[in-house]
């Protein structure tokens, strides 16, 4: 049954293209949308029919995902919305990342001996940072949208009230996290104490009321009034440290995105507190410094892994919320620095420990959600949203139906100790009151004279290397079939743990042997990872296409 459902759902994730008779590429010939859930993609379609633009659609899709994909993102979490406004080319990143509560402190997840308390930053109300998504949606609707927020939230409110249908992905992630659910989460997402059957309907009436409150009162509908007081009371009763001051103080920040050039492509990606844009730029600068595309395939793979290793090492050492720490971004983004970092390359794998020793614990797990939109005016949105781990902290607030994130785990609980993604870090990403945890979420635009693409994916620490591989496929391999780009088999290195993780179809036996001969350690992942959503505007043919990852249950749609 699960297989049948999976096939049915994945058949929705197809590329749909069309072209106009004349190739006038000053404006796209329609809309292209790809998201991780068919109901969210349909919400964008509905918004277009109401006269909305890509920014209204981004609000509608984000809110719909928060209801129909409660394991991945939500109004109890945060995200980054990368915007391109067609009329003046203005580009910005709306930073709706969660913030640490004001009572948070750097040792809050350590025991008396200074050791990390297992699961403390992952499960329950103490793991939750102050959500940013409601503030971001109100801001985007008000500043960039054409429609009232209440219209853009309509599809999400309907989905919450009428329910969404359980699919295999919901089932498997519910099974994975159900032992951490609080009572409210169990009542909402389980059938008794069992995972619901495929086809079961999940209704979230309290969440519908919370969304209605945001529809009526905008930002204040979440951060003040009965929603805020219920959240604070629920969190503190369950051992968390939120106060009304935390909610009243939450503000989104518009940040200048990271920009770079790779060969003939310009790219735009997420700024701090996401590490995405900086790490992506560093990897691309290193590949460019040695003209990796001119090498034979094995050397290309080897160099790509070495670029990943070096960039993730810098992530661990230097990156954090730049509102709190000083980050020498100009240096990290410079071509000269990349040249110097890759100059230690040999034909053998570099030992990560020789770059700087940090702990090497590993862990599994990924979640988060991404969507990509281009509208008929050429406005673009790439947004990656998260509550961190599947179902966030596993804590649903009764009365509001909000699933709380566990984004506090993206901080470093103890320098050198790995988080749930196996990522290590140091002081730069230590917990401080009001600070935003370092993220890997990387919504990205890529542009050449031939095409414009919007892409991104969930996948924890592996997000940035997935975006890198997709970008290389577009630019180095001139791939214009966006479905092939999102379906590409993947590999990843993140400095520590010191091994290449790869999907089983990424490398054949000859490749794994050749990589081992160069000293690389390899770890195959039997389960695929990521859920990339991408749209592409082919400027030469004035054609749009959209693709949703074969690994997920999303849908892609193009219309005029
Ligand atoms: N919570 C995953 C990330 O922000 O990278």
Coordinates of C-alpha atoms in Angstrom, one line a residue, residues 297-298 301 502-517 522 524:
X297 CA 36.2 12.7 -13.4
X298 CA 38.1 11.0 -10.5
X301 CA 35.4 14.2 -7.5
X502 CA 27.1 9.0 -0.6
X503 CA 23.8 7.7 -1.9
X504 CA 24.2 4.2 -3.1
X505 CA 23.6 5.2 -6.8
X506 CA 26.1 8.1 -6.7
X507 CA 29.3 5.9 -7.0
X508 CA 29.9 2.6 -8.8
X509 CA 32.5 0.1 -7.6
X510 CA 35.3 1.5 -9.7
X511 CA 34.7 5.0 -8.2
X512 CA 34.6 3.8 -4.6
X513 CA 37.8 1.9 -5.2
X514 CA 39.5 4.9 -6.8
X515 CA 38.5 7.2 -4.0
X516 CA 39.7 4.7 -1.4
X517 CA 43.0 4.4 -3.2
X522 CA 33.4 6.2 2.5
X524 CA 27.1 4.6 1.9

